[in-house]
Amino acid sequence: MVSVQEALSRVIPHDDAPLASPHPIQGPEPPARNPVESTNGFRPPGYDEMPGTSNASGFFAAALHNQNQNLNLNQPHIQQRFPTQLTSSINLDPASSQNNNQNVVTFNIHFNQQLYQIRLPLEATVEQLKRKIFDETSVPVCRQAIRGWPPSKASDAQQLGTRICNLDLAPENELILVDLTDDGFMDTEQDEVTQRVDKNFTIFIQFESDTPLTLSMSGRTTVQEVKMNVCDIKSIPVRHQEWTGWPNGCDNDTTLAQSGIGLSHRFAVRSTERAAPTNSNQHNAFEVVTADSESSADEFEDATDFNNAEYIFTDLPPAQHLNRHLIPNNTDDETSGSTQFVENYKARYGEPCPEFFVGSLESAKQLACLRPAKERKLLAIYLHHGKSILINVFCDQLMKHESIIQTFKEKFVLYGWDMTYESNKDMFLSSLTACISSNASLTARNIKLDKLPAIMLVGKSRQLGSNCEVLSVIHGNIGLDDLLTRLIETCEMFEEQLQVEIRQEDERAARDQVKAEQDMAYQETLQADMAKDAAKRQKEAAQLAERKRIESERAEEDARRESIRLVAQQSLPQEPSEQETGTSKIRVRKPTGDFLERRFFTNNNLQDLLNFVTANGFLIEEYKLISSWPRRDLTAIESSQTLESLKLYPQETVILEER
């Protein structure tokens, strides 16, 4: 349970002592102020009026005041939000820093459609940045939620003592400031909520005409589940429960960890039913119980609408489904969130419905925008919000019309996202900044609830620059004809912008085609020339091989002939002299007409004559030796016969003929 003084200290700005002082900074005592004004409309238990229209509010206020005095207000989880000491040696004046361009970081703070520029040295801390933001925007440090930190350093940026130099920042950074109270958040920082979700909360509930009830529940339990448990135990329908003691800004989907109550807290519940039945036997401690899925559907549909900050938890008729969201809170990533969005959209609104892209925003952008100009489409981003009063008419009538569905299918890549939960909204806005532009993210953030749902039309053309840009935003308060007209007009404008780019792409494609044909013709000619060269080289190689073969054979033949000649020459008998008797003079006429002449003994045989012819280079296998009279082939006669027996003396002329 948080005391009034602690609640006030969370939202009242702290006056900073000079940073150069070596002593811890002590905030001055806050002046006496109206507690309701200082807590932005939140009246803590103990005041004489609580949200609601009941005449018995004075009774509940008095009861809560007396009972809350007995709670332990010094619980270990409730601590002063701001540290009481800062690093005193850091000079926050960038003009006095040396090496100004290297040691100073510039922050462009976007808040309420205005830009605030803050420059700090690298040694400054996140807390000092937030205090500078407070000086510029008057948003207290406890209500500041800063978006845009590097994803890997987002958790470190939540720590007030983290130095700026440890956050991997660029020299100039774009940050978005969110006032947590304005957005319906409690003054509990996200890191504190994370620590409280797994803790047990003890809830003491006082009834007007029944015994008190004590419940023990985890921090993940929602307000709706608490009400259902009271209904199960006390038989008070949800629609007849009037609660006192909830902090301002809670709704059915708020968890106990997010609500801002202490680990022990007291409530008062009054039944607005005249004859409300009670069950006095069931008043013992109740352990953690989740919402009963088999509970009456009427009780769910009659649950209190938590959007009205002035009459929280009163008996108001519901305007929409209890589960207004299409994407559960704290979804893991864009792909799973997109899948759940499409499934829940079809389940809630039925067929026919537009064809939504399932996947990440980056994938949808690539499919729509990062294509050739002829194939390029517009990216239509449908922004849904479960708390908008326009969603039923927009989704059940406009988005189901055949012309709208056909237009989206032919001209757009349609991507849907649910902005109901702040966690999913922040994830999507960060993705918009990364995938599209910071202007697109700011445009989506600045769309008011009464204008949602909305459709952002995003395109990419050379006239718009190198990045995608938002061409048009269509709000949900529009008729069917106007919606169709806006979609068609935006398509026509976008297609007109693409004409120059399409013409340039066609010219480039024609040039590429001519170049490709020239390259192909060149390659064909080159291949033909290469084939000719290869055939020529192959022919030359064959001729060379043939010459070598012939030369080799010729050399072998010459060697063989020379060997035969030498043998024949060595076998010749000694030639007799002219004075010796018994000799024969043989003349051999060669084919050329020349003569070979030698003397033989008449007793030399025919083989000696043949050897003489062979020794002069005329092999008997190639030539035949013919005698003149009688004409006969001497090579065909027995070579052992003597010249005398063959009548080849005293002289004879024989003829060499080729065979």
XYZ file of C-alpha atoms in Angstrom:
659
model
C 0.000 0.000 0.000
C 1.406 3.378 -1.036
C 0.757 6.303 1.265
C -0.574 9.607 0.009
C 2.736 11.309 0.650
C 4.613 8.700 -1.376
C 2.067 8.942 -4.200
C 2.502 12.690 -4.288
C 6.288 12.375 -4.316
C 6.111 10.231 -7.428
C 4.356 12.755 -9.617
C 5.530 16.105 -8.152
C 8.706 17.252 -9.967
C 11.886 17.275 -7.899
C 13.863 20.477 -7.739
C 17.441 19.715 -8.609
C 20.323 20.963 -6.502
C 23.382 22.234 -8.389
C 25.171 19.312 -9.962
C 28.558 20.674 -9.034
C 27.850 20.213 -5.326
C 29.664 17.248 -3.813
C 26.807 16.646 -1.392
C 23.790 14.490 -2.073
C 20.854 16.260 -3.668
C 17.919 16.595 -1.293
C 14.568 17.552 -2.739
C 12.840 20.374 -0.860
C 9.664 19.708 1.022
C 6.756 20.010 -1.438
C 4.376 22.846 -0.739
C 0.902 22.113 0.460
C -1.152 21.374 -2.621
C -4.466 19.881 -3.507
C -3.729 16.123 -3.470
C -6.162 15.483 -6.296
C -4.462 18.029 -8.556
C -0.989 16.788 -7.723
C -1.909 13.188 -8.591
C -3.633 14.006 -11.880
C -7.104 13.132 -10.614
C -6.132 10.057 -8.556
C -7.729 10.058 -5.114
C -6.039 7.487 -2.875
C -8.112 5.538 -0.359
C -8.966 7.657 2.652
C -10.576 10.563 0.817
C -14.248 11.163 1.158
C -15.140 10.480 -2.485
C -14.102 7.716 -4.911
C -14.975 7.158 -8.575
C -18.578 6.111 -8.920
C -22.120 7.390 -8.557
C -23.128 5.557 -5.410
C -24.493 7.472 -2.420
C -22.663 5.072 -0.139
C -19.233 6.361 -1.158
C -18.819 8.050 2.204
C -19.212 4.744 3.970
C -16.555 3.052 1.832
C -14.166 5.959 2.163
C -14.435 5.879 5.905
C -13.986 2.125 6.021
C -10.944 2.210 3.746
C -9.450 5.093 5.698
C -9.622 3.215 8.981
C -8.393 -0.095 7.569
C -5.569 1.313 5.464
C -4.114 2.919 8.574
C -3.281 -0.579 9.861
C -1.364 -1.692 6.734
C 2.398 -1.773 6.726
C 3.334 1.260 4.654
C 7.073 0.445 4.690
C 7.009 -2.555 2.371
C 10.382 -3.387 0.821
C 9.112 -3.063 -2.776
C 8.002 0.558 -2.331
C 11.054 2.759 -2.452
C 11.828 6.279 -3.472
C 11.823 6.339 -7.257
C 14.680 8.791 -7.699
C 18.109 8.344 -6.187
C 19.134 11.014 -3.733
C 22.627 11.493 -5.081
C 24.009 12.258 -8.511
C 27.511 12.287 -9.860
C 28.629 15.728 -8.897
C 31.672 16.017 -11.119
C 29.776 16.025 -14.446
C 29.426 19.346 -16.199
C 26.162 19.410 -18.186
C 27.068 22.560 -20.087
C 28.243 21.373 -23.556
C 29.644 24.794 -24.409
C 32.240 24.474 -21.657
C 33.337 20.970 -22.653
C 36.547 20.457 -24.529
C 36.477 18.622 -27.850
C 32.856 19.627 -28.187
C 32.085 17.625 -31.332
C 33.431 14.373 -29.931
C 32.246 14.466 -26.300
C 28.714 15.841 -26.728
C 25.570 13.922 -27.721
C 22.541 15.672 -29.203
C 19.011 14.407 -28.415
C 16.018 15.502 -30.525
C 13.043 14.891 -28.226
C 9.669 14.577 -30.013
C 6.731 15.388 -27.723
C 3.241 16.756 -28.426
C 4.133 17.484 -32.082
C 7.065 19.639 -30.965
C 10.808 19.131 -31.093
C 13.111 19.812 -28.149
C 16.883 19.654 -28.644
C 19.061 18.717 -25.666
C 22.840 18.426 -25.738
C 24.696 16.570 -22.990
C 28.262 15.342 -22.446
C 28.948 11.627 -22.799
C 29.576 11.329 -19.049
C 25.992 12.350 -18.201
C 23.472 9.765 -16.974
C 19.972 8.846 -18.092
C 18.586 10.540 -14.976
C 20.272 13.805 -15.878
C 18.806 13.548 -19.383
C 15.332 13.055 -17.910
C 15.791 16.047 -15.635
C 16.786 18.143 -18.649
C 13.660 16.883 -20.411
C 11.606 17.955 -17.414
C 13.134 21.433 -17.638
C 12.025 21.650 -21.290
C 8.641 19.847 -21.274
C 7.500 20.018 -17.605
C 6.836 16.257 -17.715
C 8.019 14.843 -14.353
C 10.746 12.235 -14.432
C 8.421 9.641 -12.921
C 6.028 9.978 -15.871
C 8.616 9.949 -18.664
C 8.781 6.971 -21.006
C 11.443 7.425 -23.681
C 11.289 5.431 -26.914
C 13.946 5.100 -29.582
C 16.920 3.681 -27.655
C 19.109 1.115 -29.464
C 17.330 -2.265 -29.041
C 20.396 -3.916 -27.520
C 20.616 -1.165 -24.886
C 16.893 -0.648 -24.181
C 17.048 -2.382 -20.788
C 20.152 -0.395 -19.756
C 18.412 2.842 -20.719
C 15.716 2.107 -18.135
C 18.318 2.414 -15.375
C 18.624 6.021 -14.239
C 22.283 5.615 -13.304
C 23.382 4.371 -16.738
C 25.830 6.705 -18.439
C 25.053 7.910 -21.936
C 28.455 6.793 -23.210
C 27.457 3.157 -22.483
C 24.325 3.187 -24.696
C 26.029 2.977 -28.129
C 24.467 6.241 -29.306
C 25.143 8.262 -32.426
C 26.267 11.912 -32.196
C 22.624 12.888 -32.907
C 19.636 10.785 -31.802
C 15.880 10.918 -32.343
C 13.859 10.022 -29.213
C 10.113 10.034 -28.560
C 8.775 11.137 -25.161
C 5.556 9.585 -23.865
C 3.735 10.999 -20.846
C 2.736 7.805 -19.031
C -0.188 9.404 -17.214
C -1.570 10.877 -20.440
C -1.436 7.455 -22.079
C -3.303 5.792 -19.220
C -0.283 4.275 -17.467
C 0.379 4.282 -13.770
C 3.449 5.995 -12.434
C 5.185 2.618 -12.154
C 8.141 2.198 -14.502
C 8.219 -0.834 -16.786
C 11.187 -2.401 -15.017
C 9.330 -2.198 -11.683
C 6.266 -3.800 -13.243
C 8.457 -6.644 -14.478
C 9.670 -7.234 -10.938
C 6.114 -7.193 -9.527
C 4.378 -9.593 -11.946
C 5.658 -12.701 -10.142
C 4.852 -11.437 -6.638
C 1.696 -12.248 -4.656
C -0.766 -9.481 -3.867
C -3.006 -9.703 -0.791
C -6.346 -8.006 -1.418
C -8.711 -7.166 1.458
C -12.254 -6.510 0.230
C -14.889 -4.883 2.486
C -18.568 -5.357 1.634
C -21.469 -3.152 2.707
C -23.646 -5.940 4.103
C -21.463 -9.026 4.040
C -18.361 -10.476 5.657
C -14.970 -9.211 4.369
C -13.020 -11.241 1.831
C -9.277 -11.819 1.513
C -7.762 -12.897 -1.822
C -4.170 -13.875 -2.585
C -3.307 -13.431 -6.256
C -0.258 -13.097 -8.491
C 0.764 -9.857 -10.166
C -0.341 -11.272 -13.538
C -3.998 -11.359 -12.464
C -6.123 -8.809 -14.310
C -8.823 -6.588 -12.846
C -11.435 -8.594 -14.756
C -10.263 -11.813 -13.105
C -10.483 -10.202 -9.659
C -14.077 -9.191 -10.369
C -14.933 -12.706 -11.606
C -13.512 -14.218 -8.405
C -15.681 -11.890 -6.315
C -18.650 -12.928 -8.448
C -17.905 -16.632 -7.868
C -17.502 -16.235 -4.117
C -20.083 -13.570 -3.254
C -22.548 -14.179 -6.087
C -22.466 -10.512 -7.073
C -22.643 -10.271 -10.882
C -19.866 -8.244 -12.436
C -22.332 -5.713 -13.799
C -23.587 -5.000 -10.263
C -20.136 -4.563 -8.645
C -19.212 -0.992 -7.712
C -15.574 -0.796 -6.570
C -13.772 1.795 -4.490
C -9.991 1.906 -4.104
C -8.593 1.367 -7.620
C -6.053 3.940 -8.838
C -7.085 6.183 -11.710
C -6.413 4.794 -15.203
C -7.072 1.088 -14.552
C -9.252 -0.944 -16.897
C -10.352 -4.575 -17.179
C -7.095 -5.633 -18.850
C -4.799 -3.958 -16.314
C -2.823 -6.438 -14.200
C -2.266 -6.001 -10.480
C 1.433 -5.379 -11.178
C 0.524 -2.545 -13.559
C -2.204 -1.032 -11.428
C 0.151 0.694 -8.994
C -1.356 -0.784 -5.799
C 0.840 -2.166 -3.034
C 1.382 -5.837 -2.281
C -1.331 -5.409 0.364
C -4.317 -3.269 -0.533
C -7.899 -2.709 0.635
C -10.961 -2.249 -1.519
C -14.645 -1.683 -0.883
C -17.282 -3.294 -3.080
C -20.941 -2.387 -3.099
C -23.667 -4.304 -4.920
C -25.955 -2.042 -6.940
C -28.570 -4.816 -7.132
C -31.421 -4.223 -4.715
C -31.678 -7.804 -3.499
C -28.167 -9.011 -4.038
C -27.723 -12.564 -2.683
C -24.668 -13.141 -0.510
C -22.772 -16.215 0.532
C -21.529 -15.675 4.074
C -20.005 -19.133 4.321
C -17.324 -18.404 1.756
C -15.106 -15.814 3.406
C -11.862 -17.684 3.955
C -8.581 -16.816 2.236
C -8.731 -17.468 -1.490
C -5.624 -18.557 -3.369
C -4.625 -17.414 -6.848
C -7.484 -18.062 -9.285
C -7.664 -17.163 -12.954
C -10.823 -16.114 -14.751
C -13.313 -18.995 -15.142
C -13.656 -19.747 -18.829
C -17.099 -21.352 -18.158
C -18.555 -18.233 -16.522
C -21.677 -16.759 -17.936
C -21.240 -14.982 -21.234
C -23.766 -12.393 -20.099
C -21.559 -11.510 -17.158
C -18.599 -10.968 -19.456
C -20.596 -8.854 -21.851
C -22.036 -6.822 -19.000
C -18.595 -6.171 -17.490
C -17.791 -2.575 -16.624
C -16.249 -0.320 -19.244
C -12.965 0.913 -17.786
C -12.269 3.607 -20.353
C -14.153 6.350 -18.507
C -11.670 7.847 -16.044
C -14.427 9.698 -14.155
C -16.690 6.723 -13.467
C -14.397 3.749 -13.153
C -16.041 0.391 -12.307
C -19.593 1.743 -12.320
C -22.584 0.026 -13.865
C -22.197 1.180 -17.479
C -23.477 -0.861 -20.439
C -20.705 -2.324 -22.598
C -20.289 -0.948 -26.091
C -18.072 -3.677 -27.531
C -16.766 -7.197 -27.022
C -14.947 -7.824 -23.764
C -11.795 -8.895 -25.591
C -11.446 -5.848 -27.774
C -7.915 -6.561 -28.881
C -6.862 -8.589 -31.925
C -3.271 -9.078 -30.712
C -2.637 -10.176 -27.084
C -0.639 -7.928 -24.809
C 3.170 -8.113 -24.972
C 3.297 -10.181 -28.159
C 6.692 -11.748 -28.838
C 7.413 -10.457 -32.345
C 5.806 -8.981 -35.438
C 5.317 -12.287 -37.230
C 3.406 -13.952 -34.392
C 1.473 -10.730 -33.785
C 0.526 -10.514 -37.465
C -0.605 -14.145 -37.472
C -2.791 -13.618 -34.399
C -4.178 -10.400 -35.891
C -5.380 -12.146 -39.069
C -6.811 -15.142 -37.184
C -8.680 -12.993 -34.651
C -9.876 -10.557 -37.328
C -11.440 -13.378 -39.367
C -12.916 -14.990 -36.249
C -14.494 -11.719 -35.087
C -15.707 -10.186 -38.337
C -16.056 -13.280 -40.517
C -15.939 -13.606 -44.287
C -15.562 -11.940 -46.673
C -12.599 -9.935 -45.465
C -9.518 -8.368 -47.077
C -6.442 -10.501 -47.617
C -3.927 -9.389 -44.988
C -0.218 -10.086 -45.359
C 1.106 -12.387 -42.626
C 4.683 -11.713 -41.513
C 6.862 -8.818 -40.473
C 6.401 -5.240 -41.635
C 9.816 -5.410 -43.331
C 8.692 -8.410 -45.412
C 5.470 -6.628 -46.396
C 7.469 -3.556 -47.432
C 9.802 -5.648 -49.584
C 6.864 -7.355 -51.292
C 5.130 -4.046 -52.048
C 7.841 -1.423 -52.509
C 11.170 -3.071 -53.255
C 10.243 -4.374 -56.700
C 10.551 -3.107 -60.307
C 8.344 -0.110 -61.019
C 5.913 -2.140 -63.167
C 5.357 -4.664 -60.364
C 5.401 -2.191 -57.473
C 2.338 -1.740 -55.262
C 1.294 0.517 -52.428
C 1.664 -0.739 -48.859
C -1.610 -0.238 -46.961
C -1.151 -0.400 -43.177
C -4.448 -0.951 -41.360
C -4.250 0.350 -37.756
C -6.855 -1.233 -35.474
C -7.818 -0.117 -31.958
C -10.267 -2.124 -29.873
C -11.426 0.880 -27.859
C -12.547 2.893 -30.878
C -16.281 3.204 -31.447
C -15.734 3.117 -35.218
C -14.275 -0.374 -35.588
C -17.552 -2.308 -35.852
C -18.970 -0.194 -38.688
C -15.590 0.073 -40.441
C -14.802 -3.653 -40.287
C -18.319 -5.092 -40.647
C -19.402 -2.835 -43.517
C -16.593 -0.981 -45.298
C -13.886 -3.653 -45.141
C -16.347 -6.360 -46.266
C -17.474 -4.539 -49.402
C -16.521 -6.352 -52.595
C -15.057 -3.233 -54.250
C -12.816 -2.501 -51.259
C -11.615 -6.113 -51.052
C -10.910 -6.242 -54.792
C -9.070 -2.891 -54.736
C -6.835 -4.012 -51.878
C -6.097 -7.304 -53.654
C -5.145 -5.726 -56.996
C -3.421 -2.499 -55.969
C -2.079 -2.967 -52.434
C -0.217 -5.193 -50.037
C -2.412 -4.960 -46.934
C -0.754 -5.239 -43.511
C -2.732 -5.092 -40.258
C -1.760 -4.295 -36.672
C -3.633 -3.800 -33.408
C -2.734 -0.650 -31.422
C -4.971 -1.445 -28.420
C -2.132 -2.393 -26.068
C 0.654 0.108 -25.506
C 3.353 -2.588 -25.636
C 2.240 -3.716 -29.101
C 1.839 -0.096 -30.180
C 5.400 0.753 -29.146
C 6.771 -2.334 -30.928
C 4.988 -1.403 -34.137
C 6.002 2.275 -33.963
C 9.631 1.229 -33.549
C 9.264 -1.043 -36.572
C 7.703 1.825 -38.545
C 10.697 4.006 -37.721
C 13.148 1.315 -38.812
C 11.303 0.108 -41.946
C 9.584 3.257 -43.243
C 10.669 6.504 -41.575
C 10.443 8.424 -38.322
C 7.771 10.633 -39.921
C 5.615 7.568 -40.517
C 6.005 6.558 -36.882
C 5.054 10.040 -35.666
C 2.097 10.128 -38.046
C 0.761 6.839 -36.668
C 1.359 7.923 -33.058
C -0.520 11.193 -33.546
C -3.707 9.578 -34.910
C -6.322 10.152 -32.216
C -8.499 7.374 -30.854
C -11.687 8.870 -32.305
C -10.090 8.695 -35.797
C -9.115 5.022 -35.535
C -9.178 2.620 -37.257
C -7.027 4.204 -39.932
C -5.240 3.144 -43.100
C -1.782 4.508 -43.896
C -0.853 4.316 -47.577
C 2.910 4.009 -48.077
C 4.735 4.057 -51.400
C 8.197 4.298 -52.915
C 9.055 6.183 -56.090
C 11.997 8.163 -57.380
C 10.098 11.421 -56.869
C 9.644 10.602 -53.174
C 13.339 9.878 -52.711
C 15.231 6.743 -51.855
C 13.035 5.807 -48.875
C 9.371 4.884 -48.526
C 7.028 7.703 -47.532
C 3.437 8.048 -46.317
C 1.281 9.208 -49.235
C -2.066 9.394 -47.463
C -3.810 8.579 -44.174
C -7.476 7.521 -44.292
C -9.278 7.791 -40.956
C -12.064 5.496 -39.837
C -14.781 8.195 -39.812
C -15.344 7.895 -43.556
C -18.032 6.505 -45.827
C -17.773 3.673 -48.331
C -17.721 5.889 -51.427
C -15.167 8.255 -49.918
C -12.938 5.348 -48.865
C -12.994 3.815 -52.327
C -12.376 7.230 -53.907
C -9.390 7.930 -51.638
C -7.866 4.528 -52.402
C -8.273 4.933 -56.160
C -7.019 8.533 -56.170
C -3.918 7.575 -54.206
C -3.280 4.663 -56.605
C -3.627 6.932 -59.638
C -1.295 9.536 -58.129
C 1.237 6.839 -57.265
C 1.031 5.258 -60.736
C 1.540 8.690 -62.304
C 4.679 9.163 -60.230
C 5.909 5.763 -61.399
C 5.465 6.503 -65.125
C 8.843 8.230 -65.449
C 10.510 5.417 -63.555
C 8.717 2.782 -65.671
C 9.808 4.542 -68.887
C 13.385 4.677 -67.665
C 13.258 1.010 -66.722
C 11.870 0.147 -70.187
C 14.640 2.122 -71.881
C 17.208 0.467 -69.680
C 15.679 -2.942 -70.440
C 15.815 -2.195 -74.199
C 19.452 -1.169 -73.937
C 20.191 -4.272 -71.943
C 18.408 -6.391 -74.569
C 20.463 -4.887 -77.417
C 23.628 -5.349 -75.430
C 22.644 -8.925 -74.631
C 22.011 -9.662 -78.327
C 25.343 -8.111 -79.270
C 27.073 -10.107 -76.600
C 25.361 -13.255 -77.842
C 26.407 -12.598 -81.472
C 29.935 -11.874 -80.358
C 30.010 -15.058 -78.326
C 28.713 -17.068 -81.292
C 31.363 -15.557 -83.603
C 33.995 -16.129 -80.988
C 32.904 -19.738 -80.590
C 33.006 -20.250 -84.390
C 36.487 -18.756 -84.594
C 37.617 -20.860 -81.721
C 36.177 -23.955 -83.426
C 38.012 -23.091 -86.641
C 41.245 -22.552 -84.787
C 40.769 -25.819 -82.985
C 40.125 -27.682 -86.251
C 43.144 -26.059 -87.852
C 45.326 -26.924 -84.910
C 43.987 -30.437 -84.956
C 44.728 -30.810 -88.695
C 48.205 -29.433 -88.301
C 48.819 -31.750 -85.411
C 47.638 -34.707 -87.519
C 49.828 -33.681 -90.412
C 52.792 -33.272 -88.147
C 52.169 -36.656 -86.626
C 51.905 -38.162 -90.097
C 55.125 -36.542 -91.185
C 56.838 -37.805 -88.120
C 55.458 -41.262 -88.729
C 56.603 -41.230 -92.355
C 59.976 -39.885 -91.409
C 60.272 -42.491 -88.738
C 59.333 -45.250 -91.118
C 61.673 -43.818 -93.737
C 64.488 -43.670 -91.252
C 63.793 -47.239 -90.257
C 63.685 -48.243 -93.903
C 66.897 -46.420 -94.677
C 68.548 -48.066 -91.717
C 67.318 -51.455 -92.874
C 68.480 -50.825 -96.454
C 71.815 -49.561 -95.219
C 72.225 -52.659 -93.112
C 71.452 -54.922 -96.096
C 73.836 -52.941 -98.287
C 76.656 -53.188 -95.771
C 76.168 -56.928 -95.420
C 76.185 -57.339 -99.200
C 79.270 -55.157 -99.537
C 81.130 -57.147 -96.912
C 80.202 -60.380 -98.697
C 81.743 -59.331 -102.055
C 84.840 -61.324 -103.087
C 87.983 -59.480 -103.988
C 87.857 -57.974 -107.482
C 90.500 -59.594 -109.847
C 92.920 -57.400 -111.756
C 92.820 -56.899 -115.480
C 95.955 -59.131 -116.047
C 94.450 -62.167 -114.359
C 92.885 -64.885 -116.487
C 89.544 -66.615 -115.971
C 87.704 -63.381 -115.277
C 84.438 -61.901 -116.471
C 83.658 -58.227 -116.867
C 80.019 -57.464 -115.970
C 78.358 -54.154 -116.790
C 75.092 -53.292 -115.038
C 72.886 -50.626 -116.591
C 70.937 -48.692 -113.991
C 67.394 -47.357 -114.584
C 68.893 -43.905 -115.049
C 71.051 -45.115 -117.942
C 74.319 -45.078 -116.035
C 76.433 -48.212 -115.728
C 78.030 -50.107 -112.878
C 81.061 -52.133 -113.850
C 83.114 -54.803 -112.022
C 85.287 -57.788 -112.768
C 84.512 -61.202 -111.309
C 86.151 -64.603 -111.515
C 84.244 -66.934 -113.752
C 83.910 -69.356 -110.858
C 82.171 -66.693 -108.720
C 78.483 -67.541 -108.347
C 75.473 -65.476 -109.270
C 74.998 -64.377 -105.623
C 78.243 -62.429 -105.793
C 76.843 -60.467 -108.740
C 73.602 -59.828 -106.841
C 75.577 -58.670 -103.776
C 77.477 -56.216 -105.986
C 74.195 -54.733 -107.221
C 72.849 -54.591 -103.628
C 76.053 -52.947 -102.321
C 75.402 -50.114 -104.771
C 71.983 -49.427 -103.302
C 69.729 -51.560 -105.494
C 68.072 -54.148 -103.295
C 67.102 -57.309 -105.036
C 63.658 -57.163 -103.403
C 63.008 -53.904 -105.273
C 64.870 -54.593 -108.537
C 65.361 -57.524 -110.853
C 68.451 -58.223 -112.921
C 67.796 -59.088 -116.566
C 70.377 -60.660 -118.940
C 70.325 -59.395 -122.560
C 70.697 -62.701 -124.463
C 68.889 -64.864 -123.872
C 66.647 -62.584 -121.907
C 66.057 -63.952 -118.481
C 65.548 -62.805 -114.947
C 68.740 -63.677 -113.158
C 67.160 -62.963 -109.724
C 64.787 -65.847 -110.331
C 67.616 -68.347 -111.023
C 69.400 -70.349 -108.388
C 71.980 -67.888 -107.036
C 74.571 -70.584 -106.339
C 75.292 -71.121 -110.070
C 78.592 -69.764 -111.345
C 78.937 -67.031 -113.879
C 80.626 -69.470 -116.158
C 77.701 -71.884 -116.076
C 75.353 -69.009 -116.794
C 77.421 -67.940 -119.808
C 78.123 -64.570 -118.247
C 81.755 -64.331 -119.362
C 84.150 -63.056 -120.649
C 81.913 -60.034 -120.447
C 78.215 -59.405 -120.209
C 75.819 -56.497 -119.852
C 72.796 -56.911 -117.595
C 69.924 -54.530 -116.986
C 68.397 -53.388 -113.654
C 64.637 -53.003 -113.729
C 62.288 -52.034 -110.962
C 59.910 -54.678 -109.910
